[in-house]
CSV table of C-alpha atoms in Angstrom, one decimal:
chain,number,residue,atom,x,y,z
A,227,GLN,CA,163.5,129.1,-213.1
A,228,PHE,CA,163.6,128.1,-216.8
A,229,VAL,CA,160.0,126.6,-216.5
A,230,LEU,CA,158.7,129.7,-214.7
A,231,GLY,CA,160.3,132.0,-217.3
A,232,GLU,CA,158.8,129.9,-220.2
A,233,MET,CA,155.4,130.1,-218.6
A,234,ILE,CA,155.6,133.9,-218.3
A,235,ARG,CA,156.7,134.1,-221.9
A,236,GLU,CA,153.9,132.0,-223.1
A,237,GLU,CA,151.3,134.2,-221.1
A,238,ILE,CA,152.8,137.4,-222.6
A,239,LEU,CA,152.5,136.0,-226.1
A,240,LEU,CA,149.0,135.0,-225.6
A,241,PHE,CA,148.2,138.5,-224.1
A,242,GLU,CA,149.8,140.1,-227.2
A,243,GLN,CA,147.6,137.9,-229.4
A,244,PHE,CA,144.5,139.2,-227.6
A,245,GLN,CA,145.7,142.8,-228.2
A,246,GLN,CA,146.4,142.2,-231.9
A,247,ILE,CA,142.8,140.9,-232.6
A,248,LYS,CA,141.3,143.5,-230.3
A,249,TYR,CA,139.2,140.9,-228.4
A,250,THR,CA,136.4,142.8,-226.6
A,251,SER,CA,133.4,140.6,-225.6
A,252,THR,CA,131.3,143.5,-224.4
A,253,SER,CA,131.7,145.5,-227.6
A,254,ARG,CA,128.3,146.5,-229.2
A,255,THR,CA,129.7,147.8,-232.4
A,256,SER,CA,132.1,145.1,-233.6
A,257,ASN,CA,131.1,141.8,-235.3
A,258,PRO,CA,131.1,139.3,-232.3
A,259,ASN,CA,131.9,136.4,-234.6
A,260,VAL,CA,135.2,137.8,-235.9
A,261,PRO,CA,137.1,137.9,-232.6
A,262,LEU,CA,136.4,134.4,-231.7
A,263,LYS,CA,137.0,133.1,-235.1
A,264,SER,CA,140.4,134.7,-234.8
A,265,LEU,CA,140.9,133.2,-231.4
A,266,ILE,CA,140.2,129.6,-232.8
A,267,GLN,CA,142.8,130.2,-235.6
A,268,MET,CA,145.4,132.2,-233.8
A,269,ASP,CA,149.0,131.2,-233.6
A,270,ALA,CA,150.8,132.2,-230.5
A,271,GLY,CA,154.2,131.8,-232.4
A,272,GLY,CA,157.4,131.4,-230.3
A,273,SER,CA,159.2,128.1,-229.8
A,274,SER,CA,160.1,125.9,-232.6
A,275,ASN,CA,161.2,122.9,-230.7
A,276,ALA,CA,159.4,119.5,-230.7
A,277,ASP,CA,157.5,120.4,-227.5
A,278,GLN,CA,155.6,122.9,-229.7
A,279,MET,CA,153.7,119.9,-231.1
A,280,THR,CA,151.6,119.6,-228.0
A,281,THR,CA,149.9,122.8,-229.0
A,282,ALA,CA,148.2,121.2,-231.9
A,283,LYS,CA,149.4,123.9,-234.3
A,284,GLN,CA,148.1,126.5,-231.8
A,285,ILE,CA,144.5,125.9,-232.8
A,286,MET,CA,142.0,126.2,-230.0
A,287,ARG,CA,140.4,123.0,-228.7
A,288,PHE,CA,136.9,123.2,-227.2
A,289,ASP,CA,136.2,121.0,-224.2
A,290,ILE,CA,132.9,119.5,-225.4
A,291,LEU,CA,132.8,116.6,-223.0
A,292,PRO,CA,129.9,116.5,-220.4
A,293,SER,CA,130.5,116.2,-216.7
A,294,LYS,CA,129.4,113.3,-214.6
A,295,SER,CA,126.4,115.3,-213.3
A,296,ASP,CA,125.0,115.8,-216.8
A,297,HIS,CA,122.3,113.5,-218.2
A,298,ARG,CA,123.8,110.3,-219.5
A,299,HIS,CA,122.5,111.0,-223.0
A,300,THR,CA,123.8,114.6,-223.2
A,301,LEU,CA,126.5,113.4,-225.5
A,302,THR,CA,125.7,110.1,-227.3
A,303,TRP,CA,128.3,108.3,-229.2
A,304,PHE,CA,126.7,106.3,-232.1
A,305,ASN,CA,129.7,103.9,-232.6
A,306,ASN,CA,132.8,102.7,-230.7
A,307,LEU,CA,135.9,101.6,-232.8
A,308,GLU,CA,137.3,99.9,-229.7
A,309,LYS,CA,134.3,97.7,-228.9
A,310,ASP,CA,131.9,97.4,-231.9
A,311,ALA,CA,132.2,94.0,-233.7
A,312,ARG,CA,132.3,95.8,-237.2
A,313,TYR,CA,135.8,97.1,-236.4
A,314,GLY,CA,137.1,93.6,-235.2
A,315,SER,CA,139.5,93.3,-238.1
A,316,PHE,CA,141.3,96.6,-237.3
A,317,SER,CA,144.6,96.6,-235.4
A,318,ASN,CA,144.3,98.0,-231.9
A,319,SER,CA,148.1,98.6,-231.4
A,320,LEU,CA,149.4,102.1,-231.0
A,321,HIS,CA,152.6,100.9,-232.6
A,322,ASP,CA,150.8,101.0,-235.9
A,323,LEU,CA,150.9,104.8,-235.7
A,324,PHE,CA,154.6,104.6,-236.4
A,325,ARG,CA,154.2,102.9,-239.7
A,326,GLY,CA,154.6,104.8,-242.9
A,327,TYR,CA,151.4,106.2,-244.6
A,328,TRP,CA,150.7,108.2,-247.6
A,329,PRO,CA,149.7,111.9,-246.9
A,330,GLY,CA,146.0,112.1,-246.3
A,331,GLN,CA,145.7,108.3,-245.7
A,332,LEU,CA,143.4,107.4,-242.9
A,333,ARG,CA,144.6,104.9,-240.3
A,334,PHE,CA,142.2,102.1,-239.9
A,335,LEU,CA,142.9,101.2,-236.2
A,336,ARG,CA,140.6,99.9,-233.6
A,337,ILE,CA,141.1,103.0,-231.5
A,338,ASN,CA,139.0,106.0,-231.0
A,339,LEU,CA,141.7,108.3,-232.5
A,340,LEU,CA,139.2,110.7,-234.2
A,341,SER,CA,136.0,111.7,-232.5
A,342,THR,CA,133.6,113.8,-234.3
A,343,HIS,CA,131.0,115.6,-232.2
A,344,PHE,CA,128.0,117.4,-233.6
A,345,ILE,CA,125.7,119.9,-231.7
A,346,ILE,CA,122.5,119.6,-233.4
A,347,PRO,CA,119.6,122.1,-232.8
A,348,LEU,CA,116.3,120.5,-233.6
A,349,ASP,CA,114.3,123.7,-233.1
A,350,LEU,CA,115.7,125.5,-236.1
A,351,PRO,CA,112.9,127.8,-237.4
A,352,SER,CA,113.5,127.0,-241.1
A,353,PRO,CA,112.5,123.6,-242.4
A,354,SER,CA,115.3,123.8,-245.1
A,355,ALA,CA,117.9,124.6,-242.4
A,356,LEU,CA,116.8,121.6,-240.1
A,357,LEU,CA,116.8,119.4,-243.3
A,358,GLN,CA,120.3,120.4,-244.1
A,359,THR,CA,121.4,119.8,-240.5
A,360,LEU,CA,119.9,116.3,-240.5
A,361,GLU,CA,122.0,115.5,-243.6
A,362,VAL,CA,124.9,114.5,-241.3
A,363,PHE,CA,122.9,111.5,-240.2
A,364,SER,CA,122.5,110.2,-243.7
A,365,MET,CA,126.3,110.6,-243.9
A,366,MET,CA,126.7,108.7,-240.7
A,367,SER,CA,124.4,105.9,-242.0
A,368,ARG,CA,126.9,105.2,-244.7
A,369,TYR,CA,130.2,105.9,-242.9
A,370,ILE,CA,129.5,103.8,-239.8
A,371,PRO,CA,128.5,100.6,-241.6
A,372,GLY,CA,131.3,101.3,-244.1
A,373,ARG,CA,133.7,101.3,-241.2
A,374,ALA,CA,135.2,104.7,-241.7
A,375,PRO,CA,137.7,105.2,-238.8
A,376,PHE,CA,135.8,108.0,-237.0
A,377,ARG,CA,133.8,107.9,-233.9
A,378,PHE,CA,130.6,109.9,-234.4
A,379,GLY,CA,128.5,111.5,-231.6
A,380,ALA,CA,126.0,114.2,-231.1
A,381,THR,CA,124.3,116.5,-228.5
A,382,PHE,CA,120.7,117.5,-229.3
A,383,THR,CA,119.1,120.8,-228.3
A,384,ALA,CA,115.4,121.7,-228.6
A,385,ASP,CA,113.0,124.5,-227.7
A,386,ASP,CA,113.2,125.7,-224.1
A,387,VAL,CA,111.4,123.1,-222.0
A,388,SER,CA,109.9,125.7,-219.6
A,389,ALA,CA,108.0,127.3,-222.6
A,390,ASN,CA,106.1,124.0,-223.1
A,391,PRO,CA,102.9,124.0,-221.3
A,392,LEU,CA,103.1,120.2,-221.1
A,393,PHE,CA,106.4,120.2,-219.3
A,394,GLY,CA,106.0,118.6,-215.9
A,395,THR,CA,103.0,116.4,-216.8
A,396,THR,CA,103.6,112.8,-217.7
A,397,THR,CA,100.2,111.4,-218.4
A,398,GLY,CA,98.0,111.7,-221.4
A,399,ARG,CA,100.7,113.1,-223.6
A,400,THR,CA,100.8,111.9,-227.2
A,401,GLY,CA,103.1,114.3,-228.8
A,402,LYS,CA,100.3,116.1,-230.8
A,403,ASN,CA,100.4,119.4,-228.9
A,404,GLU,CA,104.2,119.5,-228.3
A,405,PRO,CA,106.9,121.3,-230.2
A,406,ILE,CA,108.1,119.0,-232.9
A,407,SER,CA,111.7,119.3,-231.6
A,408,HIS,CA,110.5,117.9,-228.2
A,409,VAL,CA,108.9,114.9,-230.0
A,410,MET,CA,112.1,114.2,-231.8
A,411,VAL,CA,114.2,114.3,-228.6
A,412,HIS,CA,111.5,112.1,-227.0
A,413,CYS,CA,111.9,109.5,-229.7
A,414,ILE,CA,115.7,109.7,-229.6
A,415,HIS,CA,115.6,109.2,-225.8
A,416,TYR,CA,113.3,106.3,-226.2
A,417,ILE,CA,115.6,104.7,-228.7
A,418,LEU,CA,118.6,105.1,-226.5
A,419,GLU,CA,116.8,103.5,-223.7
A,420,ASN,CA,115.6,100.5,-225.7
A,421,PHE,CA,117.9,100.0,-228.7
A,422,ASP,CA,121.6,100.4,-229.7
A,423,SER,CA,122.6,104.0,-230.1
A,424,TYR,CA,123.2,103.6,-233.8
A,425,LYS,CA,119.4,103.2,-234.2
A,426,VAL,CA,119.2,107.0,-233.6
A,427,VAL,CA,121.3,107.5,-236.8
A,428,GLU,CA,118.9,105.3,-238.6
A,429,PHE,CA,115.9,107.1,-237.3
A,430,LEU,CA,117.2,110.6,-238.2
A,431,SER,CA,118.6,109.4,-241.5
A,432,VAL,CA,115.3,108.1,-242.5
A,433,LEU,CA,113.6,111.2,-241.3
A,434,HIS,CA,116.0,113.3,-243.4
A,435,ASN,CA,115.6,111.2,-246.6
A,436,GLN,CA,111.8,110.9,-246.5
A,437,LYS,CA,111.4,114.7,-245.9
A,438,LYS,CA,113.9,115.5,-248.6
A,439,LYS,CA,112.0,113.3,-251.0
A,440,ASN,CA,108.5,114.4,-250.2
A,441,ASP,CA,108.0,117.9,-249.0
A,442,PRO,CA,111.3,119.5,-248.1
A,443,GLU,CA,110.0,123.1,-248.0
A,444,LEU,CA,107.2,122.3,-245.5
A,445,PRO,CA,107.8,122.3,-241.7
A,446,PHE,CA,108.5,118.9,-240.0
A,447,THR,CA,105.3,117.4,-238.6
A,448,LEU,CA,104.3,114.6,-236.2
A,449,VAL,CA,103.4,112.5,-239.2
A,450,ASP,CA,107.0,112.9,-240.6
A,451,VAL,CA,108.6,111.9,-237.3
A,452,SER,CA,106.1,109.1,-236.6
A,453,SER,CA,106.8,107.6,-240.1
A,454,ALA,CA,110.6,107.7,-239.6
A,455,PHE,CA,110.3,106.2,-236.1
A,456,ARG,CA,108.2,103.3,-237.4
A,457,ALA,CA,110.6,102.6,-240.2
A,458,ALA,CA,113.7,102.6,-237.9
A,459,THR,CA,112.2,100.8,-234.9
A,460,SER,CA,109.2,98.9,-236.3
A,461,GLY,CA,107.2,100.5,-233.4
A,462,SER,CA,104.7,103.1,-232.9
A,463,ILE,CA,105.3,106.6,-231.6
A,464,SER,CA,102.7,105.9,-229.0
A,465,ASP,CA,105.2,103.6,-227.4
A,466,VAL,CA,107.3,106.6,-226.6
A,467,TYR,CA,104.7,108.2,-224.4
A,468,GLU,CA,103.5,105.1,-222.5
A,469,GLU,CA,106.0,105.2,-219.6
A,470,SER,CA,105.7,108.4,-217.4
A,471,ASP,CA,109.3,107.9,-216.1
A,472,THR,CA,110.6,107.8,-219.7
A,473,ILE,CA,108.9,111.0,-220.6
A,474,ARG,CA,110.2,112.7,-217.5
A,475,SER,CA,113.7,111.7,-218.2
A,476,ALA,CA,113.3,112.8,-221.8
A,477,ASP,CA,112.2,116.2,-220.7
A,478,GLU,CA,115.1,116.4,-218.4
A,479,LEU,CA,117.4,115.5,-221.3
A,480,ILE,CA,116.1,118.5,-223.2
A,481,ARG,CA,116.6,120.8,-220.2
A,482,GLN,CA,120.0,119.6,-219.4
A,483,SER,CA,121.3,119.4,-223.0
A,484,ASN,CA,120.2,123.1,-223.6
A,485,GLU,CA,122.0,124.0,-220.4
A,486,PHE,CA,125.1,122.0,-221.3
A,487,VAL,CA,125.4,123.8,-224.6
A,488,ARG,CA,124.9,127.2,-223.0
A,489,ASN,CA,127.4,126.4,-220.3
A,490,LYS,CA,130.0,125.5,-222.9
A,491,GLY,CA,129.5,129.0,-224.4
A,492,PHE,CA,127.5,128.4,-227.5
A,493,SER,CA,124.4,130.6,-228.3
A,494,SER,CA,121.6,129.1,-230.2
A,495,SER,CA,122.6,131.4,-233.2
A,496,SER,CA,125.9,129.6,-233.3
A,497,LEU,CA,124.4,126.2,-234.0
A,498,PRO,CA,124.7,123.8,-235.6
A,499,ILE,CA,128.4,123.2,-235.1
A,500,ALA,CA,130.8,120.3,-235.2
A,501,PHE,CA,134.2,119.3,-233.7
A,502,LEU,CA,136.8,116.7,-234.3
A,503,ASN,CA,138.8,115.9,-231.2
A,504,GLY,CA,137.6,119.3,-229.9
A,505,LEU,CA,138.8,121.2,-232.9
A,506,PRO,CA,136.0,123.1,-234.7
A,507,LEU,CA,135.2,122.1,-238.2
A,508,GLN,CA,134.9,125.2,-240.4
A,509,PRO,CA,133.3,124.1,-243.7
A,510,LEU,CA,131.7,126.5,-246.1
A,511,SER,CA,128.3,125.0,-245.4
A,512,PHE,CA,126.8,122.2,-243.3
A,513,THR,CA,126.7,119.6,-246.0
A,514,GLU,CA,128.2,116.2,-246.2
A,515,GLU,CA,130.8,117.0,-248.8
A,516,GLN,CA,132.2,120.1,-246.9
A,517,ILE,CA,132.0,118.2,-243.4
A,518,VAL,CA,133.9,115.2,-244.8
A,519,GLU,CA,136.5,117.4,-246.4
A,520,GLU,CA,137.0,119.2,-243.1
A,521,MET,CA,137.2,115.9,-241.2
A,522,ARG,CA,140.0,114.7,-243.5
A,523,ARG,CA,141.9,117.9,-243.2
A,524,ILE,CA,141.9,118.0,-239.4
A,525,ALA,CA,142.5,114.2,-239.2
A,526,GLY,CA,145.8,114.7,-241.2
A,527,GLU,CA,146.8,117.3,-238.6
A,528,GLU,CA,145.8,115.2,-235.6
A,529,TYR,CA,147.8,112.1,-236.6
A,530,PRO,CA,151.2,113.7,-236.1
A,531,LEU,CA,150.2,115.0,-232.7
A,532,ILE,CA,148.7,111.7,-231.5
A,533,THR,CA,151.8,109.9,-232.8
A,534,PHE,CA,153.9,112.3,-230.8
A,535,PHE,CA,151.9,111.7,-227.7
A,536,ALA,CA,152.4,107.9,-228.2
A,537,ALA,CA,156.1,108.1,-228.7
A,538,ASN,CA,156.4,110.2,-225.5
A,539,SER,CA,154.2,107.8,-223.5
A,540,VAL,CA,151.5,110.6,-222.9
A,541,ILE,CA,149.1,108.0,-224.4
A,542,HIS,CA,149.6,104.6,-222.8
A,543,SER,CA,146.6,102.6,-224.2
A,544,PRO,CA,143.9,103.1,-226.8
A,545,THR,CA,141.4,104.3,-224.2
A,546,ASN,CA,140.4,107.9,-223.7
A,547,ILE,CA,142.4,109.4,-226.6
A,548,LEU,CA,140.0,112.4,-226.7
A,549,GLU,CA,140.4,113.1,-223.0
A,550,THR,CA,144.1,112.9,-223.3
A,551,LEU,CA,144.2,115.3,-226.2
A,552,LEU,CA,142.0,117.8,-224.3
A,553,ALA,CA,144.1,117.5,-221.1
A,554,ASN,CA,147.4,118.0,-222.8
A,555,SER,CA,146.6,120.7,-225.3
A,556,ASP,CA,148.1,124.1,-224.2
A,557,ARG,CA,145.1,125.8,-225.8
A,558,THR,CA,142.1,123.9,-224.7
A,559,LEU,CA,139.2,126.5,-224.3
A,560,HIS,CA,137.0,126.1,-221.3
A,561,TYR,CA,134.4,128.8,-221.5
A,562,ASN,CA,133.7,131.1,-218.5
A,563,ASN,CA,130.3,132.8,-218.8
A,564,LYS,CA,131.5,135.6,-216.4
A,565,ILE,CA,134.3,136.5,-218.8
A,566,LEU,CA,132.0,136.4,-221.8
A,567,ASN,CA,129.4,138.7,-220.0
A,568,ASN,CA,126.9,135.8,-220.4
A,569,LYS,CA,126.9,136.5,-224.1
A,570,PRO,CA,128.9,133.6,-225.7
A,571,ARG,CA,129.3,133.6,-229.4
A,572,LEU,CA,130.5,131.2,-232.0
A,573,ILE,CA,130.1,131.0,-235.8
A,574,SER,CA,127.2,129.1,-237.1
A,575,LEU,CA,127.9,126.6,-239.9
A,576,LEU,CA,124.5,127.5,-241.5
A,577,SER,CA,125.4,131.1,-241.8
A,578,PRO,CA,129.2,131.3,-242.6
A,579,THR,CA,131.0,134.6,-242.3
A,580,SER,CA,134.1,135.7,-244.1
């Protein structure tokens, strides 16, 4: 009876919060960004006992993991603290979570405690916006070799595949007549199929740095992508279009990644966006300085929760920390398009709102 009463009380508190923020997904007059931002930050209040730790300070977690039916490259992790040799000197014991640390100090453990996931739109209309978005890969190119204790991953979206007249054809394609976002995804797919996933970081980091140095105000071109691809892989972009099966799979990756992002409830205007363990980063702008500041802030909030789970045997091994956090958070948000009237909204990090 107590458990049932507690569940009803929590539901009532949640309903009251919806009333307070006046959440109406079908409203045409109110700013659609404001309600969801309030939802992300809302505090349902109530119990002050230790079990309240499992709500992760009542901040909404977003389930950003793909399903088994999604394309295998829908979400690509560029490093793995539990397996990569560069992290071999880190301890892989959960008991180290119980050691004393200074506030704000990162735990250098060989465990994927902190998973940062970026949803990156490669079809942004503004060259400066795309250049700013790609800055995160320059950041990764320093943080991953520098053994920062974060796992980094990304999902890439591009122009609608069905709008590309070349979609469905697999012969005679060279990238010259395709949207540049498609060429970039094709290169990313080729790298993932033939190299270590970190090579994608090198490719996009080179693309960002070369474009920023040469002509940052001009649109990205096939020459830009080809040059970065050659620098990162020592190969030619023509290699990308040699295998028809590879092209077909790359086109399917574009289609499924776009669908994956839409099904998660994110509109194109909400991108780019980033999450740490499913918690949305909310920097003032999508720049390295602001992203890192947000990552450190959320990491400091995550450590007590993960330690709490470890102490209560919710986490038994270093594997699948992210899945455990999503499964045990009282406020994990799984979008339902029917509830949202097929018009999902989220705040874009390129156009912050107050």
